[in-house]
PDB file of C-alpha atoms in Angstrom:
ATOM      1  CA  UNK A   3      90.691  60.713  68.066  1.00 84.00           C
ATOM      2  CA  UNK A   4      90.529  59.701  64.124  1.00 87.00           C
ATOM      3  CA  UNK A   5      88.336  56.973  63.037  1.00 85.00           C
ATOM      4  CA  UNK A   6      89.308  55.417  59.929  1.00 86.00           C
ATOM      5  CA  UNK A   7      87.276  52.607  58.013  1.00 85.00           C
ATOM      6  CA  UNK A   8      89.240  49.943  55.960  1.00 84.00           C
ATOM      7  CA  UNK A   9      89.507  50.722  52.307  1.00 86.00           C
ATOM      8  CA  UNK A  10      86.935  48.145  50.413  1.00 87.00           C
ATOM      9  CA  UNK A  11      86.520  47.276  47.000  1.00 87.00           C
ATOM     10  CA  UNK A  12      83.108  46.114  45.975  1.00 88.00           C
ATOM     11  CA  UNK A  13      83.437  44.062  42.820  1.00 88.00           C
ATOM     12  CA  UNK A  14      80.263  45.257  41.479  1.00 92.00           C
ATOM     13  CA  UNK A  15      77.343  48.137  40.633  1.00 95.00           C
ATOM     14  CA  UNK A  16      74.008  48.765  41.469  1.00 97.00           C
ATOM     15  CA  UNK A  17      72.471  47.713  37.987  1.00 96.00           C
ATOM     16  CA  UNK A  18      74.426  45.196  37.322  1.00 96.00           C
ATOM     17  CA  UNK A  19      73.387  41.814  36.073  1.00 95.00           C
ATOM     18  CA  UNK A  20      75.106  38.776  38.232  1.00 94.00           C
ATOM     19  CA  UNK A  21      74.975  35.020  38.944  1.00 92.00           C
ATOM     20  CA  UNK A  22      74.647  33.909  42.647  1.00 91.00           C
ATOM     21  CA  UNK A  23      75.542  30.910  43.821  1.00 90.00           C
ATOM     22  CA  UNK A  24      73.305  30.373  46.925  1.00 89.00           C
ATOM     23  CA  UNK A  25      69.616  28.289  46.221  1.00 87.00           C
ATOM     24  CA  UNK A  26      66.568  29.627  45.048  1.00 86.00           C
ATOM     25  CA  UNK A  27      63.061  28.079  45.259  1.00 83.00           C
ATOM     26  CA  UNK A  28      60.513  28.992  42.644  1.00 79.00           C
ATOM     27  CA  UNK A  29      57.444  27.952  41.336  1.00 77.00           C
ATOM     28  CA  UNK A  30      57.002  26.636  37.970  1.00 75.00           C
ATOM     29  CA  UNK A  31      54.019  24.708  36.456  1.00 78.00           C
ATOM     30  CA  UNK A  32      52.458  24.799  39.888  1.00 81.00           C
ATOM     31  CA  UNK A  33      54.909  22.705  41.998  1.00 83.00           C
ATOM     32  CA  UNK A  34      57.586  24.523  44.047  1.00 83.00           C
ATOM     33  CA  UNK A  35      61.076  23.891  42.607  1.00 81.00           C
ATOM     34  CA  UNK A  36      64.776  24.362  43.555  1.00 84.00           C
ATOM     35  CA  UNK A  37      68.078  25.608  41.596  1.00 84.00           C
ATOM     36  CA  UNK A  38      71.372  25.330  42.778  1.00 87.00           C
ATOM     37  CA  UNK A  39      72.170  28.819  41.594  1.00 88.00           C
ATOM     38  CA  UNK A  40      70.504  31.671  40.045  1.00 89.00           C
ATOM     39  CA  UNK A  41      71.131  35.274  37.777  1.00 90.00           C
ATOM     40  CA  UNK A  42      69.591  38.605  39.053  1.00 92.00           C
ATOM     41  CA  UNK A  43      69.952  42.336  39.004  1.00 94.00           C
ATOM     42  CA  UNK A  44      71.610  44.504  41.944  1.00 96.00           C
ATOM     43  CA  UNK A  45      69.457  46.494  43.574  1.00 96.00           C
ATOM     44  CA  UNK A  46      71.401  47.574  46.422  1.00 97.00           C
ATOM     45  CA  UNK A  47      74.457  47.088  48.027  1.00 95.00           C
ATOM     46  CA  UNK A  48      74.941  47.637  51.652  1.00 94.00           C
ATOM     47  CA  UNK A  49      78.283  47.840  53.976  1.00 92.00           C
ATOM     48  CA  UNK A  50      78.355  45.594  56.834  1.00 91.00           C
ATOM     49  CA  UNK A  51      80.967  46.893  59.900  1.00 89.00           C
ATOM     50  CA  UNK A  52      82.371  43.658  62.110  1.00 86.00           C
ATOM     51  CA  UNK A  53      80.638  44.316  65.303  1.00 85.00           C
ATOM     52  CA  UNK A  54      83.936  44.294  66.869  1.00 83.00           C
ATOM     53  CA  UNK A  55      85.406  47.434  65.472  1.00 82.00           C
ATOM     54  CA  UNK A  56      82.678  49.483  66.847  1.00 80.00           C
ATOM     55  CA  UNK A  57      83.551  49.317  70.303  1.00 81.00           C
ATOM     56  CA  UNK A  58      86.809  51.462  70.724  1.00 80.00           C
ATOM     57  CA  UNK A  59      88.379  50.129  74.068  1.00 78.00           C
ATOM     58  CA  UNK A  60      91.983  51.310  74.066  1.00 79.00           C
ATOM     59  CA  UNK A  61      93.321  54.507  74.314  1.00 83.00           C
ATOM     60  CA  UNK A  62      94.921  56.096  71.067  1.00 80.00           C
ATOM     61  CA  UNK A  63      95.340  58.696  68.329  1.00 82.00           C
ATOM     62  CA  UNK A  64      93.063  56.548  66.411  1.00 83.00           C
ATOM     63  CA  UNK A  65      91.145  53.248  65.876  1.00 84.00           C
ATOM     64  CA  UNK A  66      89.897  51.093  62.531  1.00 85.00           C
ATOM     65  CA  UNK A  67      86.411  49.809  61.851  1.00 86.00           C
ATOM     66  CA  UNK A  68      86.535  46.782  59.538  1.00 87.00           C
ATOM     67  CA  UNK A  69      84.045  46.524  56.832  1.00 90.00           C
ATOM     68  CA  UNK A  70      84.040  42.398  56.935  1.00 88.00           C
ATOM     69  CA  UNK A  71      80.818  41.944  55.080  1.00 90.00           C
ATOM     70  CA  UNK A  72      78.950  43.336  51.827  1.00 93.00           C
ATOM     71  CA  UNK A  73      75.014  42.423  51.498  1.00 94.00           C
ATOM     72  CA  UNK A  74      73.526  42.378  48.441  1.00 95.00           C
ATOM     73  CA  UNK A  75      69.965  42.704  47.823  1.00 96.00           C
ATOM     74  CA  UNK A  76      69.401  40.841  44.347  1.00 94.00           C
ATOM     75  CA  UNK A  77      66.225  40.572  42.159  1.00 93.00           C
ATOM     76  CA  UNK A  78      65.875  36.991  40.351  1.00 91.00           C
ATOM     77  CA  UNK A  79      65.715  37.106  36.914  1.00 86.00           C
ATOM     78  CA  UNK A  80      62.096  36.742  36.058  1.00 71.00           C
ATOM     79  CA  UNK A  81      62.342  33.288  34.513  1.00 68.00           C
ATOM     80  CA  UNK A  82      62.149  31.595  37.614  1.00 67.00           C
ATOM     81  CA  UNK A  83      59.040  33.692  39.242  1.00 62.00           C
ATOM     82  CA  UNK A  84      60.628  34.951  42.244  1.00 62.00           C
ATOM     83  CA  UNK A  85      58.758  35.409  45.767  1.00 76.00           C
ATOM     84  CA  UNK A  86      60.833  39.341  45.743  1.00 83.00           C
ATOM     85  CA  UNK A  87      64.528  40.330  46.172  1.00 89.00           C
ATOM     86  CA  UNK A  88      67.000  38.159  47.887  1.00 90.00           C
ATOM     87  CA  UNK A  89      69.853  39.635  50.068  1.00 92.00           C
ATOM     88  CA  UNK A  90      73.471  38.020  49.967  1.00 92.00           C
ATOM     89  CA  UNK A  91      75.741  37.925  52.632  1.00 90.00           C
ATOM     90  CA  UNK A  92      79.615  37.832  50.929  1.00 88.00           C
ATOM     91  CA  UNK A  93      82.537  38.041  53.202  1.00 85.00           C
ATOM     92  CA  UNK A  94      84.978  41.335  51.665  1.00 83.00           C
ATOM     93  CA  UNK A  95      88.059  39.585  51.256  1.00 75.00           C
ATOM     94  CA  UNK A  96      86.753  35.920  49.923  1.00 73.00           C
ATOM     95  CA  UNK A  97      83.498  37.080  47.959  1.00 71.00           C
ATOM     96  CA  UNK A  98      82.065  33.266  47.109  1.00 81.00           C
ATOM     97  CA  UNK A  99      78.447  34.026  46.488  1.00 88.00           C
ATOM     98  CA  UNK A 100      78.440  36.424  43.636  1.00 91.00           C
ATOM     99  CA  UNK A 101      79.948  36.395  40.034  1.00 90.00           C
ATOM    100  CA  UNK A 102      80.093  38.221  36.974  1.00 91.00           C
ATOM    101  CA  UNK A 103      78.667  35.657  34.452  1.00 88.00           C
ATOM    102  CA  UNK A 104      77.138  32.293  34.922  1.00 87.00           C
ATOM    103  CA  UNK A 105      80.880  30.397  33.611  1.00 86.00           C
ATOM    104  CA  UNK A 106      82.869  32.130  36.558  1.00 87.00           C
ATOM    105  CA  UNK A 107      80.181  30.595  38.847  1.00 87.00           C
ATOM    106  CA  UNK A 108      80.692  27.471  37.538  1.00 87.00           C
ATOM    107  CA  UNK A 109      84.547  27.443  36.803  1.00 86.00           C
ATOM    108  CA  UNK A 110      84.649  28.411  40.832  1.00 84.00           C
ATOM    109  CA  UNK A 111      82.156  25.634  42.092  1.00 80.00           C
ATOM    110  CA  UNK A 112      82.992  23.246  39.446  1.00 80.00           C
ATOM    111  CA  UNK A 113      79.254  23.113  38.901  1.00 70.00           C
ATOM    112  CA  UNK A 114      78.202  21.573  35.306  1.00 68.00           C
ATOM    113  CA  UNK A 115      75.626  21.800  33.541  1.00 71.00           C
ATOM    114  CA  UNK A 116      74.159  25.191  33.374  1.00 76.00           C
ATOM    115  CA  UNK A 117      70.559  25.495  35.076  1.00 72.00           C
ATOM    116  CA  UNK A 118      70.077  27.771  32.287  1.00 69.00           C
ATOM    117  CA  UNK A 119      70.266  25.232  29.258  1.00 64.00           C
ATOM    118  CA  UNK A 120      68.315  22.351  31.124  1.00 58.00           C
ATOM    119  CA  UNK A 121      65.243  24.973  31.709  1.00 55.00           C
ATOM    120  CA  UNK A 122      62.368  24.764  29.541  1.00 46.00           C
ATOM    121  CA  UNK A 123      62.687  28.156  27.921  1.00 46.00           C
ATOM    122  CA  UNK A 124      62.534  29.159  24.068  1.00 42.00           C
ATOM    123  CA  UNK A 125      65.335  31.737  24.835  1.00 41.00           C
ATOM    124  CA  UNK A 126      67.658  30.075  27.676  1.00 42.00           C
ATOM    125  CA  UNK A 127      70.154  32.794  29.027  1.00 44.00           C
ATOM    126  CA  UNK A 128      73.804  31.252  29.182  1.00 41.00           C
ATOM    127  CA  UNK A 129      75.372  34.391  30.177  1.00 42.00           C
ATOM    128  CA  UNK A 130      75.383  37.756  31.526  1.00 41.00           C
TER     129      UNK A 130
END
Protein backbone atom coordinates (compact mmCIF):
# COMPACT_ATOMS: atom_id res chain seq x y z
CA UNK A 1 0.00 0.00 0.00
CA UNK A 2 1.22 3.80 -0.80
CA UNK A 3 0.67 6.45 1.68
CA UNK A 4 0.57 9.78 0.32
CA UNK A 5 0.29 13.13 2.41
CA UNK A 6 -1.60 16.17 0.86
CA UNK A 7 0.63 18.67 -0.80
CA UNK A 8 0.76 21.91 1.70
CA UNK A 9 1.94 25.23 1.26
CA UNK A 10 3.09 27.02 4.34
CA UNK A 11 2.92 30.74 3.69
CA UNK A 12 5.89 31.42 5.70
CA UNK A 13 9.77 30.71 7.11
CA UNK A 14 11.32 29.96 10.14
CA UNK A 15 12.90 33.53 10.73
CA UNK A 16 10.46 35.35 9.58
CA UNK A 17 8.98 38.40 11.19
CA UNK A 18 4.88 38.24 11.33
CA UNK A 19 1.77 39.82 12.88
CA UNK A 20 -0.72 37.48 14.73
CA UNK A 21 -3.94 38.17 15.27
CA UNK A 22 -4.85 36.14 18.43
CA UNK A 23 -4.43 38.23 22.16
CA UNK A 24 -1.50 38.68 24.07
CA UNK A 25 -1.20 39.71 27.76
CA UNK A 26 1.89 41.53 28.89
CA UNK A 27 3.11 43.46 31.54
CA UNK A 28 3.94 46.99 31.27
CA UNK A 29 4.56 49.59 34.06
CA UNK A 30 3.66 46.88 36.53
CA UNK A 31 -0.03 46.15 35.70
CA UNK A 32 -0.85 43.21 33.39
CA UNK A 33 -2.18 44.44 30.02
CA UNK A 34 -3.94 43.08 26.88
CA UNK A 35 -3.53 43.67 22.90
CA UNK A 36 -5.78 42.58 20.44
CA UNK A 37 -2.93 41.47 18.23
CA UNK A 38 0.71 41.24 18.30
CA UNK A 39 4.24 40.96 15.85
CA UNK A 40 6.81 38.14 16.56
CA UNK A 41 9.48 36.01 15.03
CA UNK A 42 8.95 32.23 13.80
CA UNK A 43 10.62 29.94 15.60
CA UNK A 44 9.19 26.84 14.44
CA UNK A 45 6.69 25.54 12.39
CA UNK A 46 5.13 22.24 12.95
CA UNK A 47 2.66 19.94 10.66
CA UNK A 48 -0.44 18.90 12.23
CA UNK A 49 -2.11 15.43 10.47
CA UNK A 50 -6.24 15.37 10.97
CA UNK A 51 -6.52 12.54 13.33
CA UNK A 52 -8.77 10.99 10.91
CA UNK A 53 -6.38 10.20 8.14
CA UNK A 54 -4.29 8.14 10.35
CA UNK A 55 -6.48 5.35 10.74
CA UNK A 56 -6.52 3.49 7.28
CA UNK A 57 -9.84 1.40 7.39
CA UNK A 58 -10.56 0.41 3.80
CA UNK A 59 -8.87 -1.75 1.66
CA UNK A 60 -6.82 -0.16 -1.32
CA UNK A 61 -3.72 0.54 -3.41
CA UNK A 62 -3.39 3.53 -1.31
CA UNK A 63 -4.76 6.03 1.29
CA UNK A 64 -4.21 10.10 2.02
CA UNK A 65 -3.29 11.69 5.32
CA UNK A 66 -4.51 15.30 5.43
CA UNK A 67 -2.28 17.87 6.86
CA UNK A 68 -5.43 20.16 8.23
CA UNK A 69 -3.44 22.21 10.65
CA UNK A 70 0.02 24.22 10.82
CA UNK A 71 1.24 25.35 14.51
CA UNK A 72 3.35 27.99 14.87
CA UNK A 73 5.49 28.62 17.74
CA UNK A 74 6.02 32.57 17.72
CA UNK A 75 8.29 34.78 19.93
CA UNK A 76 6.63 38.34 20.81
CA UNK A 77 8.45 41.08 19.81
CA UNK A 78 10.20 42.30 22.88
CA UNK A 79 8.24 45.52 23.27
CA UNK A 80 5.55 43.99 24.98
CA UNK A 81 7.73 41.73 27.60
CA UNK A 82 6.52 38.42 26.75
CA UNK A 83 5.99 35.45 29.40
CA UNK A 84 8.04 33.03 26.28
CA UNK A 85 6.93 31.80 22.81
CA UNK A 86 3.36 31.43 21.86
CA UNK A 87 2.14 28.56 19.54
CA UNK A 88 -0.64 29.26 16.81
CA UNK A 89 -3.01 26.95 15.67
CA UNK A 90 -3.99 28.05 11.70
CA UNK A 91 -6.24 25.83 9.76
CA UNK A 92 -4.10 24.98 6.04
CA UNK A 93 -6.59 26.05 3.72
CA UNK A 94 -8.13 29.35 5.64
CA UNK A 95 -4.85 30.57 7.53
CA UNK A 96 -6.67 33.57 9.76
CA UNK A 97 -4.18 33.96 12.54
CA UNK A 98 -1.00 34.90 10.86
CA UNK A 99 0.05 37.72 8.36
CA UNK A 100 2.84 39.15 6.67
CA UNK A 101 2.77 42.80 7.95
CA UNK A 102 0.69 44.48 10.54
CA UNK A 103 -1.77 46.31 7.39
CA UNK A 104 -2.78 42.74 6.01
CA UNK A 105 -3.84 42.00 9.64
CA UNK A 106 -5.79 44.81 9.77
CA UNK A 107 -7.17 45.09 6.10
CA UNK A 108 -8.44 41.25 7.00
CA UNK A 109 -10.03 42.03 10.52
CA UNK A 110 -10.92 45.49 9.69
CA UNK A 111 -9.09 46.33 12.88
CA UNK A 112 -8.04 50.23 13.16
CA UNK A 113 -5.86 51.76 14.81
CA UNK A 114 -2.57 50.08 14.98
CA UNK A 115 -1.56 48.83 18.63
CA UNK A 116 1.72 49.83 17.43
CA UNK A 117 1.19 53.74 17.11
CA UNK A 118 -1.02 54.05 20.37
CA UNK A 119 2.05 52.33 22.45
CA UNK A 120 4.22 54.46 24.38
CA UNK A 121 7.42 53.80 22.49
CA UNK A 122 10.10 56.38 21.07
CA UNK A 123 10.42 54.03 17.99
CA UNK A 124 6.76 52.47 17.37
CA UNK A 125 7.04 49.59 14.70
CA UNK A 126 4.18 50.04 12.00
CA UNK A 127 5.36 47.29 9.91
CA UNK A 128 7.23 44.25 9.26
Amino acid sequence: MQVLINTVNIPFQVGEDVFVHRALTYWSNDTLQTVPYFSGKIKSIELCIDPQSRFIRKTGEQSTLLVDLIKYEIQPHSHFNPFGPVQILDKVQTSTSVFPTEHALLSATGQEPSVYLSLASPHPVTSL
